[in-house]
């Protein structure tokens, strides 16, 4: 049937409006938004290196599509994250948004992901509820409840009876305080103080004295990646490393990126986390060696591995959809995906879109002159307990 002039015009307008989106159907753009500057720049640096290593190792073609990794610096400011997410989706036709160094930044991008129907792969931020803020959020990092509850279980079984918690005062810190605290108290332990320290310009010194006066068996710490050395420096300045108060926490405080700087004062700290550069597997040995080689000897931390896995998830999803990069097809392919990460076996929970992974209990030890988080116990296939508690 011949189209009349009006329908022809409308069809053309629609085609033109849609044209840029299909202008280059042979490329898939991954818009990666990271804090490359500001207080969380170490996260940006590690994440970028992790994503770029995956690209280098696996090539830039998947299922016939050319992968373009477009990395943008949000400086750690949520309004910038949001603007960059909008630009990446509208101008660059990004098929995936990825990265997000801190919880508020991941939250800022969530409405854009929902509106554009584009998967938002969170490779850093770790407050449990982030995945509930958009049906398009998928996470390859971890959640604080996932690491904090096993830390409490370990403490209960190892003679720790009284604990002071010290956390950075925002989403992940509040999660850590709650999930460590409630698990510990349910098992018969006592939390004698709950201390929260501001995210901006943190000064732990005044709180450390208050903590020590309580004479706890252990102090449980959460600080975001990059802030562990400030905490440890002040802990040592107060002589607390020699006080007999055990240092426990999630692995963020003994970050692989900082252990060398922190030095021997970290020896003996016990933490629970999903990744250690010392993880003993062939996949991890190859990952650490390639990462160090590509980055002037920099050791990968848990941020690097989450970005590496974020890329793996995109590649595997594209293979499964045979190159269909539309948002719903990719999201569908990501749900339930499982693979072997340098951290061990992982999968994406199809219901919550959070990562299911082993949590390891580790102790800081010196080996061949360097400090490592040496894993000594494994809790297999841990789902985010916050979401599990709601189902
Ligand atoms: C978050 C950031 C971190 O650097 C980290 O180690 C854990 C959580 C966050 O903002 O969610």
PDB file of N, CA, C and O and ligand atoms in Angstrom, residues 43 101-103 125-127 142 144 170 172 222 224-225 252 302-303, ligand 1:
ATOM      1  N   UNK A  43      40.155   4.691  43.666  1.00  0.00           N
ATOM      2  CA  UNK A  43      39.131   3.787  43.127  1.00  0.00           C
ATOM      3  C   UNK A  43      39.055   3.931  41.611  1.00  0.00           C
ATOM      4  O   UNK A  43      39.018   2.936  40.880  1.00  0.00           O
ATOM      5  N   UNK A 101      31.985   5.111  41.862  1.00  0.00           N
ATOM      6  CA  UNK A 101      32.938   4.900  42.946  1.00  0.00           C
ATOM      7  C   UNK A 101      32.374   4.939  44.347  1.00  0.00           C
ATOM      8  O   UNK A 101      32.949   4.355  45.259  1.00  0.00           O
ATOM      9  N   UNK A 102      31.289   5.663  44.540  1.00  0.00           N
ATOM     10  CA  UNK A 102      30.699   5.782  45.872  1.00  0.00           C
ATOM     11  C   UNK A 102      29.180   5.661  45.749  1.00  0.00           C
ATOM     12  O   UNK A 102      28.610   5.996  44.705  1.00  0.00           O
ATOM     13  N   UNK A 103      28.542   5.241  46.819  1.00  0.00           N
ATOM     14  CA  UNK A 103      27.092   5.026  46.808  1.00  0.00           C
ATOM     15  C   UNK A 103      26.286   6.195  46.244  1.00  0.00           C
ATOM     16  O   UNK A 103      25.435   5.980  45.378  1.00  0.00           O
ATOM     17  N   UNK A 125      30.474   0.840  44.258  1.00  0.00           N
ATOM     18  CA  UNK A 125      29.602   1.190  45.386  1.00  0.00           C
ATOM     19  C   UNK A 125      28.937  -0.061  45.962  1.00  0.00           C
ATOM     20  O   UNK A 125      28.603  -0.992  45.229  1.00  0.00           O
ATOM     21  N   UNK A 126      28.722  -0.066  47.293  1.00  0.00           N
ATOM     22  CA  UNK A 126      28.399  -1.330  47.954  1.00  0.00           C
ATOM     23  C   UNK A 126      27.320  -1.242  49.035  1.00  0.00           C
ATOM     24  O   UNK A 126      27.176  -2.151  49.844  1.00  0.00           O
ATOM     25  N   UNK A 127      26.548  -0.137  49.074  1.00  0.00           N
ATOM     26  CA  UNK A 127      25.392  -0.126  49.977  1.00  0.00           C
ATOM     27  C   UNK A 127      24.362  -1.111  49.418  1.00  0.00           C
ATOM     28  O   UNK A 127      24.096  -1.113  48.218  1.00  0.00           O
ATOM     29  N   UNK A 142      30.288  -5.807  45.643  1.00  0.00           N
ATOM     30  CA  UNK A 142      29.872  -6.599  46.807  1.00  0.00           C
ATOM     31  C   UNK A 142      28.864  -5.758  47.562  1.00  0.00           C
ATOM     32  O   UNK A 142      28.544  -4.646  47.131  1.00  0.00           O
ATOM     33  N   UNK A 144      27.996  -4.438  51.683  1.00  0.00           N
ATOM     34  CA  UNK A 144      28.569  -4.429  53.038  1.00  0.00           C
ATOM     35  C   UNK A 144      27.967  -5.483  53.947  1.00  0.00           C
ATOM     36  O   UNK A 144      28.702  -6.134  54.701  1.00  0.00           O
ATOM     37  N   UNK A 170      27.940   7.096  56.130  1.00  0.00           N
ATOM     38  CA  UNK A 170      27.033   7.148  54.970  1.00  0.00           C
ATOM     39  C   UNK A 170      26.636   5.710  54.642  1.00  0.00           C
ATOM     40  O   UNK A 170      27.031   4.791  55.373  1.00  0.00           O
ATOM     41  N   UNK A 172      27.216   2.761  53.047  1.00  0.00           N
ATOM     42  CA  UNK A 172      27.906   1.494  53.312  1.00  0.00           C
ATOM     43  C   UNK A 172      28.341   1.346  54.770  1.00  0.00           C
ATOM     44  O   UNK A 172      28.328   0.228  55.313  1.00  0.00           O
ATOM     45  N   UNK A 222      34.816   0.017  59.260  1.00  0.00           N
ATOM     46  CA  UNK A 222      34.590   0.186  57.821  1.00  0.00           C
ATOM     47  C   UNK A 222      34.976   1.603  57.433  1.00  0.00           C
ATOM     48  O   UNK A 222      34.474   2.574  58.008  1.00  0.00           O
ATOM     49  N   UNK A 224      35.738   3.587  53.425  1.00  0.00           N
ATOM     50  CA  UNK A 224      35.767   3.255  52.001  1.00  0.00           C
ATOM     51  C   UNK A 224      37.198   3.116  51.484  1.00  0.00           C
ATOM     52  O   UNK A 224      38.139   3.636  52.088  1.00  0.00           O
ATOM     53  N   UNK A 225      37.323   2.423  50.365  1.00  0.00           N
ATOM     54  CA  UNK A 225      38.623   2.212  49.732  1.00  0.00           C
ATOM     55  C   UNK A 225      39.364   3.547  49.585  1.00  0.00           C
ATOM     56  O   UNK A 225      38.766   4.546  49.191  1.00  0.00           O
ATOM     57  N   UNK A 252      37.895  -3.436  53.294  1.00  0.00           N
ATOM     58  CA  UNK A 252      38.159  -2.098  52.752  1.00  0.00           C
ATOM     59  C   UNK A 252      39.295  -1.399  53.497  1.00  0.00           C
ATOM     60  O   UNK A 252      40.040  -0.616  52.925  1.00  0.00           O
ATOM     61  N   UNK A 302      40.243  -4.792  45.325  1.00  0.00           N
ATOM     62  CA  UNK A 302      38.899  -5.313  45.049  1.00  0.00           C
ATOM     63  C   UNK A 302      38.142  -4.455  44.046  1.00  0.00           C
ATOM     64  O   UNK A 302      37.190  -4.915  43.422  1.00  0.00           O
ATOM     65  N   UNK A 303      38.538  -3.199  43.889  1.00  0.00           N
ATOM     66  CA  UNK A 303      37.904  -2.334  42.891  1.00  0.00           C
ATOM     67  C   UNK A 303      38.312  -2.782  41.480  1.00  0.00           C
ATOM     68  O   UNK A 303      37.496  -2.846  40.570  1.00  0.00           O
TER      69      UNK A 303
HETATM   70  C1  LIG B   1      31.702   2.261  48.916  1.00  0.00           C
HETATM   71  C2  LIG B   1      32.897   2.818  48.519  1.00  0.00           C
HETATM   72  C3  LIG B   1      34.076   2.175  48.783  1.00  0.00           C
HETATM   73  O1  LIG B   1      35.244   2.700  48.397  1.00  0.00           O
HETATM   74  C4  LIG B   1      34.088   0.952  49.446  1.00  0.00           C
HETATM   75  O2  LIG B   1      35.260   0.381  49.696  1.00  0.00           O
HETATM   76  C5  LIG B   1      32.907   0.391  49.832  1.00  0.00           C
HETATM   77  C6  LIG B   1      31.700   1.044  49.565  1.00  0.00           C
HETATM   78  C7  LIG B   1      30.427   2.980  48.652  1.00  0.00           C
HETATM   79  O3  LIG B   1      30.421   4.214  48.603  1.00  0.00           O
HETATM   80  O4  LIG B   1      29.405   2.322  48.484  1.00  0.00           O
END
